[in-house]
PDB file of C-alpha atoms in Angstrom:
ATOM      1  CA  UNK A   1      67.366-173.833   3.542  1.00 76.00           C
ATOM      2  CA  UNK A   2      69.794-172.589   5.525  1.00 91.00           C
ATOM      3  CA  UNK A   3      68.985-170.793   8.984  1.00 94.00           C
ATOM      4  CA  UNK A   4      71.213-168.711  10.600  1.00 96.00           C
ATOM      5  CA  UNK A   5      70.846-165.695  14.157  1.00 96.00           C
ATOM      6  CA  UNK A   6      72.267-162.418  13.987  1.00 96.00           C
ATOM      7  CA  UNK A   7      71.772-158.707  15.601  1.00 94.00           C
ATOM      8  CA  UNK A   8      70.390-156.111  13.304  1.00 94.00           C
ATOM      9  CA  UNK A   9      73.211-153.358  13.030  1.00 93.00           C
ATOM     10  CA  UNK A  10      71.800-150.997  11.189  1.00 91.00           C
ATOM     11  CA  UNK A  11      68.194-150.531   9.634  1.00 88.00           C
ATOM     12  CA  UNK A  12      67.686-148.122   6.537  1.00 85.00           C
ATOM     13  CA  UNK A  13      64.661-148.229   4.606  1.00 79.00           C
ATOM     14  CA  UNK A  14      63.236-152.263   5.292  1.00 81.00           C
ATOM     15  CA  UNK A  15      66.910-152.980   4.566  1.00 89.00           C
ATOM     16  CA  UNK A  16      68.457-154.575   7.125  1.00 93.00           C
ATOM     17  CA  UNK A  17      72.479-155.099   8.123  1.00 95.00           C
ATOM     18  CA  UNK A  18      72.558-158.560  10.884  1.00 96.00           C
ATOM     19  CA  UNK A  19      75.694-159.016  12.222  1.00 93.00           C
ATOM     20  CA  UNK A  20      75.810-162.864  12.333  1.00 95.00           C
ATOM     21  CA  UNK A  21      76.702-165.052  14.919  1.00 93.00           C
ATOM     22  CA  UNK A  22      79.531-166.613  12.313  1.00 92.00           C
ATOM     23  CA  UNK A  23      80.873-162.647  12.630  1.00 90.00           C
ATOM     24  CA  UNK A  24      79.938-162.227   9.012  1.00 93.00           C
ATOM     25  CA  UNK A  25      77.240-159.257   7.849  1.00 95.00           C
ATOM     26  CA  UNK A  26      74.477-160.012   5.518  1.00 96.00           C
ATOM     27  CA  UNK A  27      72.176-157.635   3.850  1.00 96.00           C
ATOM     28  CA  UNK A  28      68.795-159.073   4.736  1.00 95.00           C
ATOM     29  CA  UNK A  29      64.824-157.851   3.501  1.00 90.00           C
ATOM     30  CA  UNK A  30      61.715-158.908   5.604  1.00 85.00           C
ATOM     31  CA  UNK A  31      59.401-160.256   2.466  1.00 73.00           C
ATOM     32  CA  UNK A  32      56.587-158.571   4.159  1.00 68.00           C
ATOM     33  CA  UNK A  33      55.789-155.972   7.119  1.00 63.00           C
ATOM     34  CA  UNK A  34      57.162-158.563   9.541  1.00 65.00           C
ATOM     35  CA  UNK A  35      56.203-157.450  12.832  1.00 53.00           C
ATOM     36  CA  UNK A  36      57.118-158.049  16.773  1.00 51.00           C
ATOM     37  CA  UNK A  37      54.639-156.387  19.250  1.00 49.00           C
ATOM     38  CA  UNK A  38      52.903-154.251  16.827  1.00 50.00           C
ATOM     39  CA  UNK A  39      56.772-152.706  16.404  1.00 57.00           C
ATOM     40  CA  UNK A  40      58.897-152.854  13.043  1.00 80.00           C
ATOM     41  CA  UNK A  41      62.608-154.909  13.521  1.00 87.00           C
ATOM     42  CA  UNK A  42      64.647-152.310  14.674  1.00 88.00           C
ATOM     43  CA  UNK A  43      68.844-151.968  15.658  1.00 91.00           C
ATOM     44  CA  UNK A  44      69.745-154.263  18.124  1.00 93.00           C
ATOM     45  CA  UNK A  45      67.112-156.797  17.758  1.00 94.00           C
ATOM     46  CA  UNK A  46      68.135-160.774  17.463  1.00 95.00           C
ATOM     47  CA  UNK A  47      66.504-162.011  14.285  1.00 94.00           C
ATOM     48  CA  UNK A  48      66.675-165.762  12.846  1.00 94.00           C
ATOM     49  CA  UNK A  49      67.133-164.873   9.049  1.00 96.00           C
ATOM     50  CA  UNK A  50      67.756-167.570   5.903  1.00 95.00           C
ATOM     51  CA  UNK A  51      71.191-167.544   4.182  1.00 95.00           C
ATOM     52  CA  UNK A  52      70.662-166.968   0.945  1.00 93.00           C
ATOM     53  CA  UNK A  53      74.537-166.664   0.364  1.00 91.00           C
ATOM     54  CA  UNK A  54      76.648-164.060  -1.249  1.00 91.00           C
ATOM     55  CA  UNK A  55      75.744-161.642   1.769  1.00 94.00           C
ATOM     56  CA  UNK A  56      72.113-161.781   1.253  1.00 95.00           C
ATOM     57  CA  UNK A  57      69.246-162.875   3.521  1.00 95.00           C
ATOM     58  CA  UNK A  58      65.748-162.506   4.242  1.00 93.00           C
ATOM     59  CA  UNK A  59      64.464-162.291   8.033  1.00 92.00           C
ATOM     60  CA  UNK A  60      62.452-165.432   9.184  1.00 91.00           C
ATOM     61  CA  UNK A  61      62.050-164.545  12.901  1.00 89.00           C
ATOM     62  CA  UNK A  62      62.156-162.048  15.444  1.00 90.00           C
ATOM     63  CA  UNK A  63      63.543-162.854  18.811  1.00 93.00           C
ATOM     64  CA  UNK A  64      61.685-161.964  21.892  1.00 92.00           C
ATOM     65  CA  UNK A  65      63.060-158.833  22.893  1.00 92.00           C
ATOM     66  CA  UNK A  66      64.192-158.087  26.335  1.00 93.00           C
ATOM     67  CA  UNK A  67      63.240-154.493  26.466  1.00 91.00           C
ATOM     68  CA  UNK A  68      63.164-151.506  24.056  1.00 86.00           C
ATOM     69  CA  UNK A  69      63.533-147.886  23.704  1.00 81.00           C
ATOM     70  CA  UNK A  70      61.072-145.686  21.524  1.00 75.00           C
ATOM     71  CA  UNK A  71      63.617-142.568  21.655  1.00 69.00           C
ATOM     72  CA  UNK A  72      66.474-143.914  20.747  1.00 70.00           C
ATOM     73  CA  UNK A  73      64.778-146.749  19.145  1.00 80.00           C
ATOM     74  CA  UNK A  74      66.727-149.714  19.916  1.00 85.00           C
ATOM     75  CA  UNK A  75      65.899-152.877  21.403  1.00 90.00           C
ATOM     76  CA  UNK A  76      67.847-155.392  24.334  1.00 94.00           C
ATOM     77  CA  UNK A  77      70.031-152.292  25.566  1.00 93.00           C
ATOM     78  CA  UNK A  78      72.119-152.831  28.624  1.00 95.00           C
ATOM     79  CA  UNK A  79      72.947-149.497  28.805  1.00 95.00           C
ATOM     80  CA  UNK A  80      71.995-145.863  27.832  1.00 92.00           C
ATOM     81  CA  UNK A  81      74.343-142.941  27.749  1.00 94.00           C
ATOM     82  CA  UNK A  82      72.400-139.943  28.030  1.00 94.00           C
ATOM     83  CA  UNK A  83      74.604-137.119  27.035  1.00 94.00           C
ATOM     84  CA  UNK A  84      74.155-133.607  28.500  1.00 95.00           C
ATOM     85  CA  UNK A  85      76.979-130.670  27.271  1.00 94.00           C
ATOM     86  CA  UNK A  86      77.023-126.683  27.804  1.00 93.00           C
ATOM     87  CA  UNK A  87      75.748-126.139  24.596  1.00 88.00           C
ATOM     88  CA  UNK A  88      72.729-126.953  23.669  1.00 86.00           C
ATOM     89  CA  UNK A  89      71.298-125.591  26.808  1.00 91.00           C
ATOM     90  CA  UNK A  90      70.693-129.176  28.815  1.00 92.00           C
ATOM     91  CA  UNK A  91      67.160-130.029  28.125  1.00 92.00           C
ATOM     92  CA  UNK A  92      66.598-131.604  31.664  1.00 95.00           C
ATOM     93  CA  UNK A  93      62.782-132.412  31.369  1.00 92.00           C
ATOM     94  CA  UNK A  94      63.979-134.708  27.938  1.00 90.00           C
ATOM     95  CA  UNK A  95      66.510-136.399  30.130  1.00 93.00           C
ATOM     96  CA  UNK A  96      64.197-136.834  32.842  1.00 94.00           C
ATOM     97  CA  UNK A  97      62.016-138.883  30.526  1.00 90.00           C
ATOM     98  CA  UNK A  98      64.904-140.869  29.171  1.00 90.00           C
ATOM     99  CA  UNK A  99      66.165-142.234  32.765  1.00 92.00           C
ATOM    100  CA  UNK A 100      62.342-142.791  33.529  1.00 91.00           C
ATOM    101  CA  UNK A 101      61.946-144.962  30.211  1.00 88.00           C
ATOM    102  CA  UNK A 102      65.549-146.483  31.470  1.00 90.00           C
ATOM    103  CA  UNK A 103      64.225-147.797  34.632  1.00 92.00           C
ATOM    104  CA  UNK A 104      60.757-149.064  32.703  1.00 89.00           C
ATOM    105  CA  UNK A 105      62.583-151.238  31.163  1.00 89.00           C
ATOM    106  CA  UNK A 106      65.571-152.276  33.352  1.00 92.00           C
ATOM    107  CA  UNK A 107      68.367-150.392  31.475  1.00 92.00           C
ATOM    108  CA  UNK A 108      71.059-148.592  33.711  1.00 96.00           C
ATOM    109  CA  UNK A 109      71.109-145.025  32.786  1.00 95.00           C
ATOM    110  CA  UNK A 110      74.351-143.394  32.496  1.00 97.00           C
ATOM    111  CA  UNK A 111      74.487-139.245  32.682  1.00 97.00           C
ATOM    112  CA  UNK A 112      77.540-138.305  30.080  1.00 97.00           C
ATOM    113  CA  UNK A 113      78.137-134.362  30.453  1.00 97.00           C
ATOM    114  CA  UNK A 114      80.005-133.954  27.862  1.00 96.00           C
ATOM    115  CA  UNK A 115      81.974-130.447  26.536  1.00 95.00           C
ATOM    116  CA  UNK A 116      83.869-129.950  30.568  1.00 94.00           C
ATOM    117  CA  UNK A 117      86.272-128.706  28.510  1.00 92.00           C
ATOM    118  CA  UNK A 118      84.427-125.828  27.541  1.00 90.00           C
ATOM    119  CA  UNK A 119      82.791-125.307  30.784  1.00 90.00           C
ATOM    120  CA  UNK A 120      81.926-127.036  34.396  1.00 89.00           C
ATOM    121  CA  UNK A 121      78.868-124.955  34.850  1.00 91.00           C
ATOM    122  CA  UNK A 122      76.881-128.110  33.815  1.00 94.00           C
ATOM    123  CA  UNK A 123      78.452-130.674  36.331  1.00 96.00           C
ATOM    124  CA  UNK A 124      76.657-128.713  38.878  1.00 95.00           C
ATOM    125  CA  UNK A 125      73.412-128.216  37.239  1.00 95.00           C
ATOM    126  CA  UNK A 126      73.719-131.813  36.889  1.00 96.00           C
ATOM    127  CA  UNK A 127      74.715-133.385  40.010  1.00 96.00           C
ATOM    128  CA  UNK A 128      72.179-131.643  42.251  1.00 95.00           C
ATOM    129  CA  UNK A 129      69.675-132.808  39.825  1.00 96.00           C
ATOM    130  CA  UNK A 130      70.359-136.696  39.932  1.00 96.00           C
ATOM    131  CA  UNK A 131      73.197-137.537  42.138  1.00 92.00           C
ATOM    132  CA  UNK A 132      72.573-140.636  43.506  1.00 90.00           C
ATOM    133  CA  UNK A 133      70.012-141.296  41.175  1.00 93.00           C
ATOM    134  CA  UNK A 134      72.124-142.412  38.230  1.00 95.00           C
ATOM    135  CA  UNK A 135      76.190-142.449  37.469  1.00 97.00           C
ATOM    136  CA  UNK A 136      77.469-139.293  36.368  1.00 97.00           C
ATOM    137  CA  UNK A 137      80.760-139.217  33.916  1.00 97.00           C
ATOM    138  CA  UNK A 138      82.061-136.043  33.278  1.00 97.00           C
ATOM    139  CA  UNK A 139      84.762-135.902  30.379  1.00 96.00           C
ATOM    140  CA  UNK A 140      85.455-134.593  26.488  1.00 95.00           C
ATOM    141  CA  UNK A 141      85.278-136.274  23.337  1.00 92.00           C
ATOM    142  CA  UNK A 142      88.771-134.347  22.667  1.00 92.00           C
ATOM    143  CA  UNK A 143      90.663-135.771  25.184  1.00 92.00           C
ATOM    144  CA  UNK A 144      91.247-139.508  26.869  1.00 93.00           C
ATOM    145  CA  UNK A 145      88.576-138.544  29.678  1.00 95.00           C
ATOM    146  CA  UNK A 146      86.352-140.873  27.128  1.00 95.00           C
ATOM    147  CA  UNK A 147      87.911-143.884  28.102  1.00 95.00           C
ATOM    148  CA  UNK A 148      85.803-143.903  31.808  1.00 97.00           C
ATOM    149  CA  UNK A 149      82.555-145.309  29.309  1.00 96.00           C
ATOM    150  CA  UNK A 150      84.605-148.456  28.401  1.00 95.00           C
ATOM    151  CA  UNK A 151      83.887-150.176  31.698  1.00 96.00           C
ATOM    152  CA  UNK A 152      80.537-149.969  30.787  1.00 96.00           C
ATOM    153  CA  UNK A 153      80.700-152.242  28.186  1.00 95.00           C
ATOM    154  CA  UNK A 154      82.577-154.709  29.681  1.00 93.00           C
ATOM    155  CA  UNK A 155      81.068-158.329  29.264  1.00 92.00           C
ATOM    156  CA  UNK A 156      80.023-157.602  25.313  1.00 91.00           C
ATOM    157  CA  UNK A 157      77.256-155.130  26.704  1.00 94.00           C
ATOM    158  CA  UNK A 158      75.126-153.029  24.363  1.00 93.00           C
ATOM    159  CA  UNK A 159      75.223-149.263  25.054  1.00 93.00           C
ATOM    160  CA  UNK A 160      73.114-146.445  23.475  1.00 90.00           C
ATOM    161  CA  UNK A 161      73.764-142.787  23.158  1.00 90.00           C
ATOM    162  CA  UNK A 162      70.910-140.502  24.019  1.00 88.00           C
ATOM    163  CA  UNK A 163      69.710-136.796  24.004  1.00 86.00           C
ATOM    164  CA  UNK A 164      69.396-133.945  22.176  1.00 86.00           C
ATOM    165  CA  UNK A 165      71.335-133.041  18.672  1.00 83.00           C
ATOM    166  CA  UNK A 166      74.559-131.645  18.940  1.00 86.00           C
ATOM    167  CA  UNK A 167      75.850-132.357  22.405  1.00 91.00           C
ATOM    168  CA  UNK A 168      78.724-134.542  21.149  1.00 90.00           C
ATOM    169  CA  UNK A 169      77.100-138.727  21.174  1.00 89.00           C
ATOM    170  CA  UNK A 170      78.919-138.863  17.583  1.00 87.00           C
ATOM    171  CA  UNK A 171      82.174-137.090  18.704  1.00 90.00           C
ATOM    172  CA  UNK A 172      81.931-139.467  21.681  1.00 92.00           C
ATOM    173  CA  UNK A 173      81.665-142.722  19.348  1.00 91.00           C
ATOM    174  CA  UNK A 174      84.683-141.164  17.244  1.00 90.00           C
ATOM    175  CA  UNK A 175      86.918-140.544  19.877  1.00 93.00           C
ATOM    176  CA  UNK A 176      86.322-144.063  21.223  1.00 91.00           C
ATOM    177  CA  UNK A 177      85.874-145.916  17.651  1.00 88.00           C
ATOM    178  CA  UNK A 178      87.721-143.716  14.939  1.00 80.00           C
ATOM    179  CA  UNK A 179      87.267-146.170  12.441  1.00 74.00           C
ATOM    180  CA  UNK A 180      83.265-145.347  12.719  1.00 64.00           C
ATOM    181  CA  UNK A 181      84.121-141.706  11.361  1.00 63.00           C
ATOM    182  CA  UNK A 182      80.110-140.815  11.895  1.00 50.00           C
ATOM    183  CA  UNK A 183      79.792-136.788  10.826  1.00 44.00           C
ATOM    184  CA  UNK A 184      79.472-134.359  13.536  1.00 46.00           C
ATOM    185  CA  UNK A 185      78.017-131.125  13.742  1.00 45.00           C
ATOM    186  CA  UNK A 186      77.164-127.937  15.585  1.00 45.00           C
ATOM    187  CA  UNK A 187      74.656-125.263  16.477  1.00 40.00           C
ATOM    188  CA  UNK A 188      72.410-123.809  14.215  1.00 40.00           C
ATOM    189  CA  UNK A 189      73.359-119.793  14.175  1.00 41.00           C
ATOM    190  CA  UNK A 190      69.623-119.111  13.380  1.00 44.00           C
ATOM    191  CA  UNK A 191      68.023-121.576  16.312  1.00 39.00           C
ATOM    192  CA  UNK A 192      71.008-121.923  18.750  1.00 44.00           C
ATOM    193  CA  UNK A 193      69.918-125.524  18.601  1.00 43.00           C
ATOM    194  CA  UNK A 194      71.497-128.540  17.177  1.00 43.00           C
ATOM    195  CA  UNK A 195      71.607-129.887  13.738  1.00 42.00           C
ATOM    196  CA  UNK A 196      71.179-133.209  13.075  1.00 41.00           C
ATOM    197  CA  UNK A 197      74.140-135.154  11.210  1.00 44.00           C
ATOM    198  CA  UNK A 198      73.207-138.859  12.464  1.00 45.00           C
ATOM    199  CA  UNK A 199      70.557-139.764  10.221  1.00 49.00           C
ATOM    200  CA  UNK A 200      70.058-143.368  10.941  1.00 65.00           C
ATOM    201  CA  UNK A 201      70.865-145.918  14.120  1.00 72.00           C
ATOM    202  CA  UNK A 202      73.835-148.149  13.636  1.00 81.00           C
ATOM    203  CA  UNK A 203      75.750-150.820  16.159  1.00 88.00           C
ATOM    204  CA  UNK A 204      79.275-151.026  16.493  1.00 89.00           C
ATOM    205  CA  UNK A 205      81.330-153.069  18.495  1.00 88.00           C
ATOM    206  CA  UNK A 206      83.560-150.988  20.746  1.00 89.00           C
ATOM    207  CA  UNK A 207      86.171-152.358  23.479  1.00 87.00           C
ATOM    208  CA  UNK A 208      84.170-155.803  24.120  1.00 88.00           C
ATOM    209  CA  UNK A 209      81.373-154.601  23.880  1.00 92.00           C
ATOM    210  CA  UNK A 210      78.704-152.539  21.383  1.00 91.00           C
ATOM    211  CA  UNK A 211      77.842-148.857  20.706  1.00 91.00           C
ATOM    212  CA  UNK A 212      74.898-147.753  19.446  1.00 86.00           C
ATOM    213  CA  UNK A 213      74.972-144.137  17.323  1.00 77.00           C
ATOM    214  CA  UNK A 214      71.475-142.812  17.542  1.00 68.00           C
ATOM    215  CA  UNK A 215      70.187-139.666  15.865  1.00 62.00           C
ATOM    216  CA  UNK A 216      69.742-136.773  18.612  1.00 51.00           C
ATOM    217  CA  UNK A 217      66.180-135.625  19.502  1.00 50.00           C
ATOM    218  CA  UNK A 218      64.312-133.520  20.859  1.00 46.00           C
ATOM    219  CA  UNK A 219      60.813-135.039  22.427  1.00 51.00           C
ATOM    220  CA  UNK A 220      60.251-137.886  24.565  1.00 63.00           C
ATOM    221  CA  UNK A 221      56.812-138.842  25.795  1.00 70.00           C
ATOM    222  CA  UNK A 222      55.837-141.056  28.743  1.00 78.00           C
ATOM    223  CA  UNK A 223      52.456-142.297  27.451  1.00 72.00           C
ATOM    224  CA  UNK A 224      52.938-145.831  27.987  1.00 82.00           C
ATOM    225  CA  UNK A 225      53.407-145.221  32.029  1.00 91.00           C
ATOM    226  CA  UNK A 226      50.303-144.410  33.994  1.00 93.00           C
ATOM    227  CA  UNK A 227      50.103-141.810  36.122  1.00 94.00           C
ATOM    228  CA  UNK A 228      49.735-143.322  39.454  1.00 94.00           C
ATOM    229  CA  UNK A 229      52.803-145.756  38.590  1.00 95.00           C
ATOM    230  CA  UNK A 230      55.128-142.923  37.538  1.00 95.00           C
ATOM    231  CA  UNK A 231      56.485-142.094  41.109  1.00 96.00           C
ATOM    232  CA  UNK A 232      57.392-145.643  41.034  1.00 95.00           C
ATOM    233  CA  UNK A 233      60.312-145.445  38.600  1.00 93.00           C
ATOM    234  CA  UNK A 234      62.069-143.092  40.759  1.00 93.00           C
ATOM    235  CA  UNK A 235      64.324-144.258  43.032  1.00 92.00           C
ATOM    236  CA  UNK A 236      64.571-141.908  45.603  1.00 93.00           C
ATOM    237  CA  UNK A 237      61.166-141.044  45.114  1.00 96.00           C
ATOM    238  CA  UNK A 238      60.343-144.891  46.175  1.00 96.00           C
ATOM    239  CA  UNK A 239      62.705-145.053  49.222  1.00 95.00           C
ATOM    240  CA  UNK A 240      61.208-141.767  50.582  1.00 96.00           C
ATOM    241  CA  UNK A 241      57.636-143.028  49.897  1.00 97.00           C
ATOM    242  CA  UNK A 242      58.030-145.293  52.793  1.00 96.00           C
ATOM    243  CA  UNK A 243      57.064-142.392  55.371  1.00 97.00           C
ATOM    244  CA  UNK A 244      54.252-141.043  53.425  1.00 97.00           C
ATOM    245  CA  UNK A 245      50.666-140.994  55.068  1.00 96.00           C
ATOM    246  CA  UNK A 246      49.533-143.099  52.192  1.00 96.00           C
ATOM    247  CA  UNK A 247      51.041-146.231  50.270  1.00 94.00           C
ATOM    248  CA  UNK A 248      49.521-144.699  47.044  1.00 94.00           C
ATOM    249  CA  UNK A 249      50.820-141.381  47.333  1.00 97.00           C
ATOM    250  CA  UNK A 250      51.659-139.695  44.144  1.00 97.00           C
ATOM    251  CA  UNK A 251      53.416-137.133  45.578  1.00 98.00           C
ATOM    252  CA  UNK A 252      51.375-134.096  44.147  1.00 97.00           C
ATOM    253  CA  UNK A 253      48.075-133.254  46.598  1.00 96.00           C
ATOM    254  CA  UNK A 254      48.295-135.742  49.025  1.00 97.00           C
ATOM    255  CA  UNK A 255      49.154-134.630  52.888  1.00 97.00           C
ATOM    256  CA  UNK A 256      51.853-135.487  54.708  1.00 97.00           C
ATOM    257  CA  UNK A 257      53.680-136.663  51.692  1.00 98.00           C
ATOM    258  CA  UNK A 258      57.575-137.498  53.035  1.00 98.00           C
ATOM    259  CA  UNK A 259      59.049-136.253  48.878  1.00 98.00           C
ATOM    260  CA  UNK A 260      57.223-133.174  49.376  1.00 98.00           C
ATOM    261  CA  UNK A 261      58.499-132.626  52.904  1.00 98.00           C
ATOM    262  CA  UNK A 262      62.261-133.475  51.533  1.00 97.00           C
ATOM    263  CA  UNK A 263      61.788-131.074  48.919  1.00 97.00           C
ATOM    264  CA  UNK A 264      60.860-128.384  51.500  1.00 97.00           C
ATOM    265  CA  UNK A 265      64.487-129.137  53.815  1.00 97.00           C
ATOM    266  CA  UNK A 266      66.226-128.897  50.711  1.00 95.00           C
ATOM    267  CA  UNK A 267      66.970-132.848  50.730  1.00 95.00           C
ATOM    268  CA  UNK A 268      65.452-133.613  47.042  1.00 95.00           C
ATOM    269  CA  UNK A 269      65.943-130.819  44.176  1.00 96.00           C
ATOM    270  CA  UNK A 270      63.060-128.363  44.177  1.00 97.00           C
ATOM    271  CA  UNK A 271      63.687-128.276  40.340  1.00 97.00           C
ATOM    272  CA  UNK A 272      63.464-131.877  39.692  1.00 97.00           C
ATOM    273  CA  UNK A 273      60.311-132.292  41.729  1.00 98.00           C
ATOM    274  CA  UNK A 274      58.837-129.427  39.777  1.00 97.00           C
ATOM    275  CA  UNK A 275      59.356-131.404  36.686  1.00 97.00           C
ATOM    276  CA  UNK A 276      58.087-134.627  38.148  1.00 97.00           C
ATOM    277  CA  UNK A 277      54.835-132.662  38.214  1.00 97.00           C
ATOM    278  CA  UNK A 278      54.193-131.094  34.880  1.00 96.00           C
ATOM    279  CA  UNK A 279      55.585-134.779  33.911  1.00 95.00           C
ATOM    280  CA  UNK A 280      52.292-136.498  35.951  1.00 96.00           C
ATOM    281  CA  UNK A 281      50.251-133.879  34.781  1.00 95.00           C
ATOM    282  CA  UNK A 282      50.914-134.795  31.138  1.00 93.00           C
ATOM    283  CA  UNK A 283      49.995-137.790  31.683  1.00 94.00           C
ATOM    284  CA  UNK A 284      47.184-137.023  33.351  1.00 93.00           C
ATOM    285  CA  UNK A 285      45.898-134.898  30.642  1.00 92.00           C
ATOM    286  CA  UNK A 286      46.876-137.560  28.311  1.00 91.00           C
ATOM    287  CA  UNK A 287      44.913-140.381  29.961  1.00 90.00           C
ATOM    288  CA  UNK A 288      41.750-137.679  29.997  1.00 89.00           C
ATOM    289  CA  UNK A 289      41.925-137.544  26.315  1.00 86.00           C
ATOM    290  CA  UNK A 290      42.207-141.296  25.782  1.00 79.00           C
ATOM    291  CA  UNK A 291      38.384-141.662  26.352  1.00 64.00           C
TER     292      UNK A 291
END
């Protein structure tokens, strides 16, 4: 038998594209529901697999993952580009829950607002709402302004696109990989929301390092974070914590709680805050249910 490691590249239907470490791809099958964590293999993952030759193999082992994302799902992720455009209207209580899953699992969020050549009006919205909290790359997937994502793949880095349908992640991929060619679509007239045209996650390697195409979406939950820990996958949230009355504070009903007081000067976005609380409250009401 002959073993060989790889990266799963794409996963359709139990069938399974590894990129091996000899640079060739093989079509490998699991021979049963093989399983890591309760989680089926998924893009990105490091698999041992037997060569069965003429392209084929069948997946032996999983490799211990360093991290994964549920929405994308994608596993050992450096980096995630969570793109933001004009149009859709910017869903900013989704992308608050994808640079919160980002920091669970020690992935450096990148903000992409995408479409500036359409309109700016989104840099703004954007930058009060997480400057400082994450980079922010403005550009358009019709012009060189996509070559500022390239240094963050430097090092043979794995990178994955993020947010809702329609906001440009394929157009993005294109413009920086035309070879990929992914389909790309628009708004729904009916809706005014996005239609999907990426059907399925797929790697490619892109300028040293590796791209992940993800299908856009438009729900994100944080069920796997308790409510009390939240707070602590904020940032600023953390270094302004330090002059609260209490170490615990959540920042919602305690007194003398310093976020609350930086909301009130004008220091931390109202808006942001806002949605910090219906996002503890969720969870609240989620761990309430539980039992």
């Amino acid at each position: 038998m002959v073993t060989k490691y790889g990266t799963v590249v794409k996963s359709v239907g139990g069938v399974f594209t590894v990129r091996g470490e000899d640079g060739n791809k093989y079509i490998c099958f699991a021979p049963k529901k093989l399983r890591y964590n309760d989680y089926d293999i998924v893009v990105g993952d490091k698999i041992k697999f037997e060569d069965l030759k003429r392209g084929k193999g069948v997946v032996l082992e999983i490799i211990p993952r360093k991290n994964k994302l549920v929405r994308p799902e994608i596993a050992n992720v450096d980096v995630c580009f969570v793109v933001l455009a004009c149009e859709p209207q910017p869903d900013l209580y989704l992308c608050d829950k994808v640079l919160i899953n980002c920091f669970q699992e020690k992935i450096e969020p990148v903000i992409v607002v995408n479409k500036v050549d359409l309109s700016k009006e989104t840099v703004a919205v954007v930058e009060q709402n997480y400057k400082g909290l994450a980079d922010i790359v403005c550009l358009s997937a019709l012009d060189d302004s996509v070559q500022q994502l390239c240094k963050y793949l430097d090092g043979g880095k794995v990178a994955c696109f993020a947010g809702q349908s329609a906001v440009g992640k394929t157009s993005i991929l294109n413009a920086l990989l035309p070879e990929a060619k992914g389909a790309t679509g628009g708004l729904s007239e009916k809706s005014g929301r996005g239609v999907h045209t990426t059907r399925h996650s797929s790697l490619h390697a892109v300028h040293g390092g590796y791209l992940v195409d993800t299908c856009g979406f438009s729900l994100c939950d944080l069920h796997d974070i308790r409510s009390d820990e939240l707070r602590l996958y904020l940032d600023d949230f953390v270094e302004l914590s330090h002059n609260c009355k209490y170490n615990s504070c959540t920042h919602t009903v305690e007194p003398d709680c310093a976020v609350k007081q930086a909301v009130e000067r004008g220091e931390l976005c109202k808006a942001r805050y806002e949605r910090y609380l219906e996002e503890y409250n969720e969870i609240k009401e989620f761990e309430k249910n539980q039992y």
